[in-house]
PDB file of C-alpha atoms in Angstrom:
ATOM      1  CA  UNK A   1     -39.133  32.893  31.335  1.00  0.00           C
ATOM      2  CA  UNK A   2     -39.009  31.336  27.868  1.00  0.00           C
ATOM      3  CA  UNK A   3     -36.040  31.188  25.317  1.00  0.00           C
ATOM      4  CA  UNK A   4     -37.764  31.117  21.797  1.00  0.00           C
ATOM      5  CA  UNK A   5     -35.223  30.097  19.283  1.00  0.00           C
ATOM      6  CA  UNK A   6     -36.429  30.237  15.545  1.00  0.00           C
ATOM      7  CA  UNK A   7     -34.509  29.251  12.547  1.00  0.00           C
ATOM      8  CA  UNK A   8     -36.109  30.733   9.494  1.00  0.00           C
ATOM      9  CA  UNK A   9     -35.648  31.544   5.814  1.00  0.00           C
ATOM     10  CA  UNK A  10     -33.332  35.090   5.167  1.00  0.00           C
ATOM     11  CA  UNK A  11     -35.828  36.812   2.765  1.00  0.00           C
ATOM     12  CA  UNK A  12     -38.259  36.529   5.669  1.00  0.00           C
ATOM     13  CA  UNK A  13     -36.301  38.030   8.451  1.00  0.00           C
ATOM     14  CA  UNK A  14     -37.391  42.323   8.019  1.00  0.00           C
ATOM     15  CA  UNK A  15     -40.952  40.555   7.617  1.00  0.00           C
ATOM     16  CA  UNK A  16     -40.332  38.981  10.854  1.00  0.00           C
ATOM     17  CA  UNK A  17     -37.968  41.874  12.605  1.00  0.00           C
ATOM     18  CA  UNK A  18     -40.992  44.151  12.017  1.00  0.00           C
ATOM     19  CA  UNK A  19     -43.608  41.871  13.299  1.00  0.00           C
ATOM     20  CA  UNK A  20     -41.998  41.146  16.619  1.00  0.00           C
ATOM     21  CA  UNK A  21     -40.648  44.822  17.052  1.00  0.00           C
ATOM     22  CA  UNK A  22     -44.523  45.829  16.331  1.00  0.00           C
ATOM     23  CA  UNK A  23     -45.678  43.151  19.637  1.00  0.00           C
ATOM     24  CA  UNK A  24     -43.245  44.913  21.445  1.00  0.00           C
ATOM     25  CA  UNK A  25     -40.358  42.652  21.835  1.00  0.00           C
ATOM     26  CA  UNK A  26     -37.161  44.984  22.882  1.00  0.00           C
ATOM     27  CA  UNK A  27     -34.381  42.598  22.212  1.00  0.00           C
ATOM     28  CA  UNK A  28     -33.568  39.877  19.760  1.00  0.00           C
ATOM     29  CA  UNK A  29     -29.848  38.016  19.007  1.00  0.00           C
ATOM     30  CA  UNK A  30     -30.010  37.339  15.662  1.00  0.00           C
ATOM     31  CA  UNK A  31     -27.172  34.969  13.303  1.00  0.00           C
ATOM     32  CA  UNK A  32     -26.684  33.856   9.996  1.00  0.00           C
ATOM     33  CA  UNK A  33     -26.317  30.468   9.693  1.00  0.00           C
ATOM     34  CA  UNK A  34     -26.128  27.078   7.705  1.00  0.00           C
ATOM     35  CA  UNK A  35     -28.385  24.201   7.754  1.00  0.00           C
ATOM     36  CA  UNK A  36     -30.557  21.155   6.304  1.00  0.00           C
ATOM     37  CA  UNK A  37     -33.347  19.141   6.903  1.00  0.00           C
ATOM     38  CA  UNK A  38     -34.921  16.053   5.705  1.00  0.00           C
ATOM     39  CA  UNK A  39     -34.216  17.148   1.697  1.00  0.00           C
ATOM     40  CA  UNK A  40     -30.265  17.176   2.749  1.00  0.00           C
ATOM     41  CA  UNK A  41     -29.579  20.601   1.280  1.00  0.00           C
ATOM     42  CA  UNK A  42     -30.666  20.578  -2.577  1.00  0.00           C
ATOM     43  CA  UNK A  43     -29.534  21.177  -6.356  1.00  0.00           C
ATOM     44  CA  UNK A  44     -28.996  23.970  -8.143  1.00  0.00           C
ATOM     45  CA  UNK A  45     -28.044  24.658 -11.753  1.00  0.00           C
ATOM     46  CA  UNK A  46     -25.571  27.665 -12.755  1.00  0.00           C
ATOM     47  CA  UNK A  47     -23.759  28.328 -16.468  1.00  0.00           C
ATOM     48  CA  UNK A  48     -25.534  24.885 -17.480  1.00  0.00           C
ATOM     49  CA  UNK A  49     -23.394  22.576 -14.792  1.00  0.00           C
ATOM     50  CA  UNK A  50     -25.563  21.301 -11.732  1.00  0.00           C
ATOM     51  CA  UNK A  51     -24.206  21.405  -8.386  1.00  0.00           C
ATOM     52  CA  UNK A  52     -25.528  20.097  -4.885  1.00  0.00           C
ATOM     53  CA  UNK A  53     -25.489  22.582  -2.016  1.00  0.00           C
ATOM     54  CA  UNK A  54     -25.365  20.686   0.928  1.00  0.00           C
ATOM     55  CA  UNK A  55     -26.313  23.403   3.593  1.00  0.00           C
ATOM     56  CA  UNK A  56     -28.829  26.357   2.968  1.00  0.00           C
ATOM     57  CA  UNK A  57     -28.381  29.382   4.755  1.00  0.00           C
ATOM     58  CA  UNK A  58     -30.714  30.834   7.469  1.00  0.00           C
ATOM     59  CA  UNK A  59     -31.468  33.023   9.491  1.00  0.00           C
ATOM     60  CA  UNK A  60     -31.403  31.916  13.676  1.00  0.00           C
ATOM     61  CA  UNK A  61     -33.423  34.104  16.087  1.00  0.00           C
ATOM     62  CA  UNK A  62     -33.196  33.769  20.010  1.00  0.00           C
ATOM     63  CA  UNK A  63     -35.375  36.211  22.246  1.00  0.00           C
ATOM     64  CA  UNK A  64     -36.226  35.576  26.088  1.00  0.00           C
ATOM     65  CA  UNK A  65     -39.577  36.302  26.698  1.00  0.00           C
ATOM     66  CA  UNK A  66     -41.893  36.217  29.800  1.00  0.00           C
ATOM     67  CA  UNK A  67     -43.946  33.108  30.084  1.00  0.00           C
ATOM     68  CA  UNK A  68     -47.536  34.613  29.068  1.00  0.00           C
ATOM     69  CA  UNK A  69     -45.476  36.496  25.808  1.00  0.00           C
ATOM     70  CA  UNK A  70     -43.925  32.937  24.630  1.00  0.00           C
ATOM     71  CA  UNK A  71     -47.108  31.400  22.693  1.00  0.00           C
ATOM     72  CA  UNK A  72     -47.513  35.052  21.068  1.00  0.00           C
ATOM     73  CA  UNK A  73     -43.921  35.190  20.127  1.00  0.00           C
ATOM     74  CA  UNK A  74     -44.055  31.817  18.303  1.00  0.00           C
ATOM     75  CA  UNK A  75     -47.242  32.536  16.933  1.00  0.00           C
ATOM     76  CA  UNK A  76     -46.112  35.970  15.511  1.00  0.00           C
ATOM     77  CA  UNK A  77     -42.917  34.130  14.519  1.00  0.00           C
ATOM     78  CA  UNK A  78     -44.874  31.216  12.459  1.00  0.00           C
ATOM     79  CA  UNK A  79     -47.215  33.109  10.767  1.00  0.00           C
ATOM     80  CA  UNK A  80     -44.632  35.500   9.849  1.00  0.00           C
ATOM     81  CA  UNK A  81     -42.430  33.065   8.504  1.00  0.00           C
ATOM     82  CA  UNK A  82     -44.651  30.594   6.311  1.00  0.00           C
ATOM     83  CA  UNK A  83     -44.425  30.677   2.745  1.00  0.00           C
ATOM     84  CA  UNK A  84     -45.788  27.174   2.856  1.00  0.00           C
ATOM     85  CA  UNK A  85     -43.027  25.721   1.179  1.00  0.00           C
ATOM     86  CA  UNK A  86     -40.409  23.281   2.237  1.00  0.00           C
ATOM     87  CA  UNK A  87     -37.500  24.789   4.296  1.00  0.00           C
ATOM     88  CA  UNK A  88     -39.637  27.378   6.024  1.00  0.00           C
ATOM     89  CA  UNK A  89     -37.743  26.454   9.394  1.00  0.00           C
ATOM     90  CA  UNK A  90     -38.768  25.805  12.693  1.00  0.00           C
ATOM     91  CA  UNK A  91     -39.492  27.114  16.155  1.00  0.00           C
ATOM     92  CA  UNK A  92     -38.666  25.828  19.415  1.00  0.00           C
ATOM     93  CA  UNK A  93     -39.244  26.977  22.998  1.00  0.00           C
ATOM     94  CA  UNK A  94     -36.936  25.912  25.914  1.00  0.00           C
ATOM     95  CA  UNK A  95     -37.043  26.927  29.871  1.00  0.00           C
ATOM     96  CA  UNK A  96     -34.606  29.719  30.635  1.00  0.00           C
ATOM     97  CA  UNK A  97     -33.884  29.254  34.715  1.00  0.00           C
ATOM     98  CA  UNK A  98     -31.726  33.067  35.356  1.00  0.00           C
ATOM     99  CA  UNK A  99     -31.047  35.591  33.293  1.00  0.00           C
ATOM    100  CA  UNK A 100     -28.650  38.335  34.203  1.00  0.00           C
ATOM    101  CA  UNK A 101     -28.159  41.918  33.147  1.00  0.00           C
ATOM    102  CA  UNK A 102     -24.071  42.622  32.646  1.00  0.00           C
ATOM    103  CA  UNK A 103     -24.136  46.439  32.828  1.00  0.00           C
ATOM    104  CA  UNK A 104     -26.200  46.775  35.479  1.00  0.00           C
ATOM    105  CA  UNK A 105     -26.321  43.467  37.600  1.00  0.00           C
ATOM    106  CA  UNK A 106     -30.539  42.888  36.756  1.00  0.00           C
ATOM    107  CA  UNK A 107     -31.408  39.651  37.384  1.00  0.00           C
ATOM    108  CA  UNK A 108     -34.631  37.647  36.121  1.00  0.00           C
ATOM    109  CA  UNK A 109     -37.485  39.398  34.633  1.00  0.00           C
ATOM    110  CA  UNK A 110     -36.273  43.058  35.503  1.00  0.00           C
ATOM    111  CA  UNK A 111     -33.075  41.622  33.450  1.00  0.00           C
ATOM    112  CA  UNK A 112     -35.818  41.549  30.341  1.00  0.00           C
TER     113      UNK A 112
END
């Protein structure tokens, strides 16, 4: 099993929601959070006066997968995603050893 953990832009997220619901993925944790990257956050300009904004919001998406589903999952993820401008986000993919099912007691892939 794979964890796939993408941090993405929030105007993409339905975009991507929709894809991954579409492959068949059944279950997603999804959080709003704050970030930067090489820029270091940027500048904006309101009523005239310009302001830095140090961390840009995001979206963070973490979904266990089986092995053979986690290069579709990026992929689907990725292509999703792109705008093809800076701050798209980024995609990683990490071993998951044991999962386990609270309600029930499920463990591994009948846990998926």
């Amino acid at each position: 099993m794979k964890l796939v953990t993408a941090v993405i832009k929030p105007h993409k997220w339905e975009d991507v929601r929709e894809a991954l619901e579409a492959f068949g993925v059944t279950g997603m944790t999804v959080s709003e959070v704050s970030g930067y990257g090489r820029q270091k956050g940027h500048t904006e300009v309101y009523r005239g006066a310009e302001y830095d904004i140090a961390l840009v919001p995001k979206i963070r998406i973490e979904i266990v997968v089986d092995d053979a589903d986690a290069a579709d999952t990026v992929g689907i993820i990725t292509k999703t995603a792109h705008t093809g401008r800076i701050g798209d986000g980024k995609v990683w993919v990490s071993p998951v050893e044991s999962v386990v099912r609270v309600r029930t007691g499920d463990t591994d892939a009948a846990a998926l």
